[in-house]
Amino acid sequence: MGGPSALQSRDRLYEPVSRLMAREDWERLYADDIEAILRLKQERNAVILAHNYQTPEIFHCVADIRGDSLALARDAQDLEADVIVMAGVHFMAETAKLMNPDKTVLIPDERAGCSLAESITSEDVRKMKERYPGVPVVTYVNSTADVKAETDVCCTSGNAKRVVESLNVSRVIMIPDEFLAQNIQNETGIEMLTWPGHCEVHERFTPQEIRQYRRMHPGVTVIAHPECPPEVVAEADYSGSTANMIDYVATQNPQKVLLVTECSMSDNLATLNPKTEFVRPCNLCPHMKRITLAGIRRALENMETPVTIPASLEAPARAAVERMLAI
């Protein structure tokens, strides 16, 4: 471990997760990889983007930019690093590459996919456009570059309502998340032509489960992600993207909260909001959990695995993301 200065350095690295894990576990499982990653970031002129669903040792100990997919897309535009490591799933790495075509973007595990992104193809989108000619296509960023390339404008769960309303139309093709589209239709009254894609984490929540948690935890504030089924959102006190959830807890200071989303959110928010008790309905995203400290270290050591986008898709896919960011 080294002398007193090395010990003090480790104290600082451990402090953000000290409420979540024992020091001896952190030292045994994570400390060496964290120190190696911090060194490699300097050597490679690299930054790490971490989604809110990443585990605390990644989110708090090595990430440079943290947030939901919208925040990561925005911040990726202004990076001066040579290398970007995406601690998230593959479509997020593709989006970072779209916004930074001259930089190296690495995904630590190529298997980190997304049930939504894998539910639809560019051919599926073309068929929908043929069936509904002239109807604008709004595509959730949880999608592949080839699907984005067929899109008028992208959206995230945080800005979907604003994006849809900006089109000033009565009918929208909104893909691939059926539940997000239904929830936006309920909010706006605009007809959504949907695709039957679902998040494998959020689709598992049920209204009965939410009511059971309320019985077990009287007075709990329930916050649901808009990828949940509409009947689950209807049971919640508030619905919003991961960024909206963070803001709600920080500003409203609820005594006890149930986050109806991927359970690493609760771990990360518990560190930031020590006075709030978090009830944890633990639905894990298996794809997010493929990203590990060891994988990030290996990615930086070996410069693997670089994300590439076919040249024919770059311009149209980037345009759909840029239109979203301009709204």
Tab-separated table of C-alpha atoms in Angstrom:
chain	number	residue	atom	x	y	z
A	1	MET	CA	0.000	0.000	0.000
A	2	GLY	CA	2.942	2.357	0.556
A	3	GLY	CA	3.523	5.082	3.146
A	4	PRO	CA	1.235	7.591	4.898
A	5	SER	CA	0.536	9.607	1.709
A	6	ALA	CA	-0.620	6.471	-0.107
A	7	LEU	CA	-2.888	5.622	2.822
A	8	GLN	CA	-4.364	9.135	2.794
A	9	SER	CA	-4.947	8.838	-0.947
A	10	ARG	CA	-6.854	5.602	-0.417
A	11	ASP	CA	-8.845	7.249	2.346
A	12	ARG	CA	-10.038	9.857	-0.145
A	13	LEU	CA	-10.876	7.238	-2.759
A	14	TYR	CA	-12.865	5.152	-0.292
A	15	GLU	CA	-14.788	8.009	1.320
A	16	PRO	CA	-17.554	8.356	-1.350
A	17	VAL	CA	-18.642	4.727	-0.843
A	18	SER	CA	-17.907	4.461	2.880
A	19	ARG	CA	-21.625	4.285	3.746
A	20	LEU	CA	-22.211	1.439	1.309
A	21	MET	CA	-19.397	-1.039	1.887
A	22	ALA	CA	-16.838	-2.012	4.526
A	23	ARG	CA	-13.317	-0.677	4.090
A	24	GLU	CA	-11.807	-4.153	4.111
A	25	ASP	CA	-14.148	-5.263	1.302
A	26	TRP	CA	-13.325	-2.140	-0.723
A	27	GLU	CA	-9.588	-2.742	-0.251
A	28	ARG	CA	-9.855	-6.409	-1.167
A	29	LEU	CA	-12.184	-6.091	-4.145
A	30	TYR	CA	-11.701	-2.676	-5.688
A	31	ALA	CA	-8.801	-0.520	-4.473
A	32	ASP	CA	-6.072	-1.890	-6.751
A	33	ASP	CA	-8.229	-1.593	-9.868
A	34	ILE	CA	-9.318	1.935	-8.919
A	35	GLU	CA	-5.732	3.125	-8.490
A	36	ALA	CA	-4.709	1.479	-11.771
A	37	ILE	CA	-7.635	3.066	-13.627
A	38	LEU	CA	-6.831	6.528	-12.303
A	39	ARG	CA	-3.222	6.118	-13.472
A	40	LEU	CA	-4.265	4.780	-16.878
A	41	LYS	CA	-6.681	7.656	-17.410
A	42	GLN	CA	-3.786	10.089	-17.108
A	43	GLU	CA	-1.525	8.046	-19.369
A	44	ARG	CA	-4.189	7.645	-22.081
A	45	ASN	CA	-5.747	11.116	-21.709
A	46	ALA	CA	-8.985	9.240	-21.116
A	47	VAL	CA	-12.281	9.976	-19.422
A	48	ILE	CA	-14.919	7.600	-18.103
A	49	LEU	CA	-18.609	8.239	-18.674
A	50	ALA	CA	-20.811	6.383	-16.181
A	51	HIS	CA	-24.551	5.891	-16.365
A	52	ASN	CA	-26.621	6.207	-13.197
A	53	TYR	CA	-27.169	2.434	-13.169
A	54	GLN	CA	-23.493	1.667	-12.676
A	55	THR	CA	-22.371	0.204	-9.362
A	56	PRO	CA	-21.073	2.632	-6.707
A	57	GLU	CA	-17.396	1.681	-6.993
A	58	ILE	CA	-17.535	2.730	-10.658
A	59	PHE	CA	-19.978	5.613	-10.315
A	60	HIS	CA	-18.282	7.300	-7.354
A	61	CYS	CA	-14.657	6.176	-7.519
A	62	VAL	CA	-13.501	6.356	-11.167
A	63	ALA	CA	-16.149	8.149	-13.281
A	64	ASP	CA	-15.438	11.625	-14.638
A	65	ILE	CA	-18.934	12.313	-15.990
A	66	ARG	CA	-22.037	10.762	-14.423
A	67	GLY	CA	-25.646	10.933	-15.450
A	68	ASP	CA	-28.494	9.633	-17.545
A	69	SER	CA	-28.215	9.046	-21.269
A	70	LEU	CA	-29.139	12.667	-22.083
A	71	ALA	CA	-26.476	14.098	-19.782
A	72	LEU	CA	-23.851	11.743	-21.175
A	73	ALA	CA	-24.817	12.653	-24.757
A	74	ARG	CA	-24.610	16.381	-24.010
A	75	ASP	CA	-21.343	16.229	-22.097
A	76	ALA	CA	-19.715	13.955	-24.669
A	77	GLN	CA	-19.789	16.875	-27.112
A	78	ASP	CA	-17.362	18.984	-25.093
A	79	LEU	CA	-14.715	16.441	-24.150
A	80	GLU	CA	-11.064	17.182	-24.848
A	81	ALA	CA	-9.831	13.697	-24.023
A	82	ASP	CA	-8.399	11.371	-26.643
A	83	VAL	CA	-10.162	8.298	-25.270
A	84	ILE	CA	-13.687	7.840	-23.916
A	85	VAL	CA	-14.590	4.753	-21.904
A	86	MET	CA	-18.320	4.143	-21.677
A	87	ALA	CA	-19.375	2.592	-18.387
A	88	GLY	CA	-22.799	1.861	-19.748
A	89	VAL	CA	-24.347	-0.204	-22.494
A	90	HIS	CA	-23.463	-0.404	-26.171
A	91	PHE	CA	-25.973	2.107	-27.569
A	92	MET	CA	-24.554	4.717	-25.174
A	93	ALA	CA	-21.058	4.046	-26.470
A	94	GLU	CA	-22.368	4.412	-30.032
A	95	THR	CA	-23.942	7.754	-29.140
A	96	ALA	CA	-20.668	8.954	-27.622
A	97	LYS	CA	-18.887	7.908	-30.826
A	98	LEU	CA	-21.458	9.721	-32.971
A	99	MET	CA	-20.810	12.921	-31.045
A	100	ASN	CA	-17.039	12.394	-30.978
A	101	PRO	CA	-16.150	10.785	-34.319
A	102	ASP	CA	-12.448	11.634	-34.049
A	103	LYS	CA	-12.009	10.144	-30.586
A	104	THR	CA	-11.486	6.544	-29.556
A	105	VAL	CA	-14.560	5.250	-27.720
A	106	LEU	CA	-14.181	2.015	-25.793
A	107	ILE	CA	-16.853	-0.311	-24.407
A	108	PRO	CA	-15.357	-2.564	-21.708
A	109	ASP	CA	-17.688	-5.453	-22.561
A	110	GLU	CA	-19.276	-5.802	-25.999
A	111	ARG	CA	-22.000	-7.980	-24.484
A	112	ALA	CA	-23.413	-4.983	-22.594
A	113	GLY	CA	-26.499	-4.637	-24.750
A	114	CYS	CA	-30.070	-3.464	-24.206
A	115	SER	CA	-33.387	-5.260	-24.630
A	116	LEU	CA	-34.914	-2.107	-26.108
A	117	ALA	CA	-32.151	-1.524	-28.624
A	118	GLU	CA	-32.280	-5.165	-29.676
A	119	SER	CA	-36.067	-5.166	-30.132
A	120	ILE	CA	-36.103	-3.217	-33.408
A	121	THR	CA	-34.133	-2.955	-36.653
A	122	SER	CA	-33.767	-0.280	-39.288
A	123	GLU	CA	-35.933	-2.392	-41.601
A	124	ASP	CA	-38.687	-2.372	-38.971
A	125	VAL	CA	-38.530	1.426	-38.891
A	126	ARG	CA	-38.682	1.721	-42.664
A	127	LYS	CA	-41.800	-0.459	-42.716
A	128	MET	CA	-43.473	1.748	-40.083
A	129	LYS	CA	-42.625	4.849	-42.128
A	130	GLU	CA	-44.162	3.230	-45.214
A	131	ARG	CA	-47.294	2.378	-43.266
A	132	TYR	CA	-47.614	5.894	-41.810
A	133	PRO	CA	-46.191	8.227	-44.455
A	134	GLY	CA	-45.399	11.738	-43.291
A	135	VAL	CA	-45.672	10.918	-39.576
A	136	PRO	CA	-42.498	12.040	-37.744
A	137	VAL	CA	-40.362	9.380	-36.081
A	138	VAL	CA	-39.130	9.977	-32.527
A	139	THR	CA	-36.646	7.351	-31.430
A	140	TYR	CA	-35.541	6.736	-27.876
A	141	VAL	CA	-31.761	6.929	-27.556
A	142	ASN	CA	-31.915	3.337	-26.313
A	143	SER	CA	-31.462	2.249	-29.916
A	144	THR	CA	-28.734	1.298	-32.364
A	145	ALA	CA	-27.082	3.722	-34.773
A	146	ASP	CA	-28.814	2.179	-37.789
A	147	VAL	CA	-32.218	2.790	-36.173
A	148	LYS	CA	-31.237	6.348	-35.249
A	149	ALA	CA	-30.270	6.882	-38.889
A	150	GLU	CA	-33.912	6.269	-39.899
A	151	THR	CA	-35.143	8.793	-37.333
A	152	ASP	CA	-36.283	12.412	-37.443
A	153	VAL	CA	-35.250	13.167	-33.873
A	154	CYS	CA	-34.108	11.209	-30.819
A	155	CYS	CA	-35.321	11.581	-27.260
A	156	THR	CA	-34.546	10.341	-23.778
A	157	SER	CA	-36.893	9.597	-20.921
A	158	GLY	CA	-35.929	12.994	-19.515
A	159	ASN	CA	-36.858	15.070	-22.575
A	160	ALA	CA	-39.358	12.865	-24.451
A	161	LYS	CA	-42.362	15.052	-23.631
A	162	ARG	CA	-40.557	18.202	-24.724
A	163	VAL	CA	-39.306	16.600	-27.939
A	164	VAL	CA	-42.750	15.282	-28.892
A	165	GLU	CA	-44.486	18.584	-28.154
A	166	SER	CA	-41.880	20.499	-30.172
A	167	LEU	CA	-43.070	18.757	-33.355
A	168	ASN	CA	-46.509	20.419	-33.196
A	169	VAL	CA	-48.297	17.411	-34.650
A	170	SER	CA	-51.184	15.254	-33.489
A	171	ARG	CA	-49.568	11.908	-34.301
A	172	VAL	CA	-46.058	10.561	-33.752
A	173	ILE	CA	-44.256	7.289	-34.396
A	174	MET	CA	-42.448	6.738	-31.092
A	175	ILE	CA	-40.069	3.782	-30.884
A	176	PRO	CA	-38.940	1.382	-29.541
A	177	ASP	CA	-40.205	1.671	-25.930
A	178	GLU	CA	-43.937	1.000	-25.930
A	179	PHE	CA	-44.433	1.964	-22.287
A	180	LEU	CA	-42.536	5.249	-22.575
A	181	ALA	CA	-44.641	6.122	-25.624
A	182	GLN	CA	-47.864	5.263	-23.787
A	183	ASN	CA	-46.838	7.356	-20.792
A	184	ILE	CA	-45.999	10.315	-23.057
A	185	GLN	CA	-49.347	9.917	-24.811
A	186	ASN	CA	-51.068	10.071	-21.427
A	187	GLU	CA	-49.171	13.262	-20.596
A	188	THR	CA	-49.594	15.071	-23.905
A	189	GLY	CA	-52.752	13.710	-25.535
A	190	ILE	CA	-50.738	13.236	-28.733
A	191	GLU	CA	-51.379	9.901	-30.439
A	192	MET	CA	-48.378	7.572	-30.283
A	193	LEU	CA	-47.842	4.856	-32.877
A	194	THR	CA	-45.780	2.392	-30.900
A	195	TRP	CA	-43.440	-0.557	-31.218
A	196	PRO	CA	-43.660	-3.481	-28.722
A	197	GLY	CA	-40.218	-2.974	-27.186
A	198	HIS	CA	-39.718	-3.022	-23.411
A	199	CYS	CA	-36.918	-2.596	-20.886
A	200	GLU	CA	-36.369	-5.962	-19.257
A	201	VAL	CA	-35.833	-4.245	-15.895
A	202	HIS	CA	-38.798	-1.881	-15.832
A	203	GLU	CA	-41.365	-4.170	-17.458
A	204	ARG	CA	-41.169	-6.501	-14.436
A	205	PHE	CA	-42.645	-3.999	-11.984
A	206	THR	CA	-46.373	-4.350	-11.240
A	207	PRO	CA	-48.994	-2.175	-9.530
A	208	GLN	CA	-49.541	-4.938	-6.972
A	209	GLU	CA	-45.848	-4.810	-6.071
A	210	ILE	CA	-45.980	-1.034	-5.548
A	211	ARG	CA	-49.060	-1.340	-3.334
A	212	GLN	CA	-47.344	-4.048	-1.308
A	213	TYR	CA	-44.348	-1.784	-0.704
A	214	ARG	CA	-46.691	0.989	0.441
A	215	ARG	CA	-48.265	-1.396	2.967
A	216	MET	CA	-44.837	-2.469	4.202
A	217	HIS	CA	-43.467	1.095	4.339
A	218	PRO	CA	-46.236	3.566	5.289
A	219	GLY	CA	-45.511	7.087	4.072
A	220	VAL	CA	-42.974	6.008	1.440
A	221	THR	CA	-42.615	8.262	-1.611
A	222	VAL	CA	-42.770	6.213	-4.813
A	223	ILE	CA	-40.825	7.468	-7.860
A	224	ALA	CA	-41.220	5.491	-11.088
A	225	HIS	CA	-39.198	5.542	-14.280
A	226	PRO	CA	-41.336	6.220	-17.403
A	227	GLU	CA	-40.107	2.963	-18.965
A	228	CYS	CA	-42.435	1.257	-16.463
A	229	PRO	CA	-45.904	0.162	-17.595
A	230	PRO	CA	-48.463	3.003	-17.413
A	231	GLU	CA	-50.380	1.247	-14.643
A	232	VAL	CA	-47.196	1.258	-12.530
A	233	VAL	CA	-46.573	4.953	-13.259
A	234	ALA	CA	-50.184	5.605	-12.178
A	235	GLU	CA	-49.380	4.086	-8.763
A	236	ALA	CA	-46.373	6.393	-8.237
A	237	ASP	CA	-46.191	9.787	-6.564
A	238	TYR	CA	-43.827	11.027	-9.266
A	239	SER	CA	-42.441	9.743	-12.558
A	240	GLY	CA	-39.231	10.876	-14.179
A	241	SER	CA	-35.940	9.951	-15.766
A	242	THR	CA	-32.979	8.990	-13.625
A	243	ALA	CA	-31.827	12.630	-13.671
A	244	ASN	CA	-35.322	13.764	-12.632
A	245	MET	CA	-35.265	11.214	-9.811
A	246	ILE	CA	-31.974	12.596	-8.546
A	247	ASP	CA	-33.297	16.165	-8.641
A	248	TYR	CA	-36.558	15.200	-6.932
A	249	VAL	CA	-34.847	13.506	-4.009
A	250	ALA	CA	-32.327	16.351	-3.629
A	251	THR	CA	-34.956	19.110	-3.653
A	252	GLN	CA	-37.911	17.432	-1.909
A	253	ASN	CA	-35.871	15.594	0.752
A	254	PRO	CA	-38.376	12.769	1.273
A	255	GLN	CA	-37.900	10.757	4.444
A	256	LYS	CA	-38.300	7.393	2.712
A	257	VAL	CA	-38.193	6.665	-1.022
A	258	LEU	CA	-38.943	3.738	-3.298
A	259	LEU	CA	-37.188	4.127	-6.671
A	260	VAL	CA	-39.000	1.997	-9.226
A	261	THR	CA	-36.004	1.463	-11.483
A	262	GLU	CA	-32.675	-0.388	-11.660
A	263	CYS	CA	-31.512	-0.884	-8.100
A	264	SER	CA	-28.009	0.598	-8.382
A	265	MET	CA	-29.767	3.977	-8.533
A	266	SER	CA	-30.701	3.584	-4.877
A	267	ASP	CA	-27.126	2.767	-3.883
A	268	ASN	CA	-25.743	5.799	-5.699
A	269	LEU	CA	-28.413	8.166	-4.403
A	270	ALA	CA	-28.027	6.877	-0.842
A	271	THR	CA	-24.460	8.167	-0.872
A	272	LEU	CA	-25.608	11.599	-2.052
A	273	ASN	CA	-28.629	11.809	0.271
A	274	PRO	CA	-27.680	10.326	3.650
A	275	LYS	CA	-30.828	11.609	5.390
A	276	THR	CA	-33.196	9.729	3.079
A	277	GLU	CA	-33.998	6.062	3.609
A	278	PHE	CA	-34.121	4.075	0.366
A	279	VAL	CA	-36.387	1.066	-0.023
A	280	ARG	CA	-34.739	-1.186	-2.590
A	281	PRO	CA	-36.862	-3.223	-5.010
A	282	CYS	CA	-33.823	-4.835	-6.563
A	283	ASN	CA	-34.323	-5.392	-10.275
A	284	LEU	CA	-30.865	-5.500	-11.842
A	285	CYS	CA	-29.950	-4.768	-15.442
A	286	PRO	CA	-27.763	-7.726	-16.457
A	287	HIS	CA	-26.189	-5.707	-19.268
A	288	MET	CA	-25.130	-2.782	-17.075
A	289	LYS	CA	-23.655	-5.245	-14.620
A	290	ARG	CA	-21.313	-6.598	-17.302
A	291	ILE	CA	-19.311	-3.397	-16.841
A	292	THR	CA	-16.861	-3.886	-13.977
A	293	LEU	CA	-13.802	-2.143	-12.603
A	294	ALA	CA	-11.651	-4.993	-13.867
A	295	GLY	CA	-13.196	-4.605	-17.310
A	296	ILE	CA	-12.586	-0.849	-17.352
A	297	ARG	CA	-8.985	-1.398	-16.315
A	298	ARG	CA	-8.521	-3.995	-19.053
A	299	ALA	CA	-10.105	-1.688	-21.621
A	300	LEU	CA	-7.631	1.076	-20.812
A	301	GLU	CA	-4.652	-1.274	-20.656
A	302	ASN	CA	-5.397	-2.936	-24.008
A	303	MET	CA	-7.481	-0.194	-25.682
A	304	GLU	CA	-10.385	-2.588	-26.117
A	305	THR	CA	-13.051	-2.722	-27.434
A	306	PRO	CA	-13.254	0.254	-29.827
A	307	VAL	CA	-16.701	1.253	-31.054
A	308	THR	CA	-17.099	1.804	-34.796
A	309	ILE	CA	-20.042	3.097	-36.811
A	310	PRO	CA	-20.403	2.521	-40.574
A	311	ALA	CA	-19.700	5.710	-42.511
A	312	SER	CA	-23.098	5.582	-44.221
A	313	LEU	CA	-24.870	5.804	-40.851
A	314	GLU	CA	-22.775	8.473	-39.156
A	315	ALA	CA	-24.337	11.637	-40.586
A	316	PRO	CA	-28.044	10.697	-40.371
A	317	ALA	CA	-27.715	9.111	-36.924
A	318	ARG	CA	-25.742	12.085	-35.602
A	319	ALA	CA	-28.313	14.497	-37.025
A	320	ALA	CA	-31.118	12.791	-35.079
A	321	VAL	CA	-29.158	13.124	-31.836
A	322	GLU	CA	-28.165	16.734	-32.583
A	323	ARG	CA	-31.797	17.688	-33.238
A	324	MET	CA	-32.643	16.327	-29.803
A	325	LEU	CA	-29.825	18.244	-28.134
A	326	ALA	CA	-30.936	21.463	-29.839
A	327	ILE	CA	-34.453	21.291	-28.354
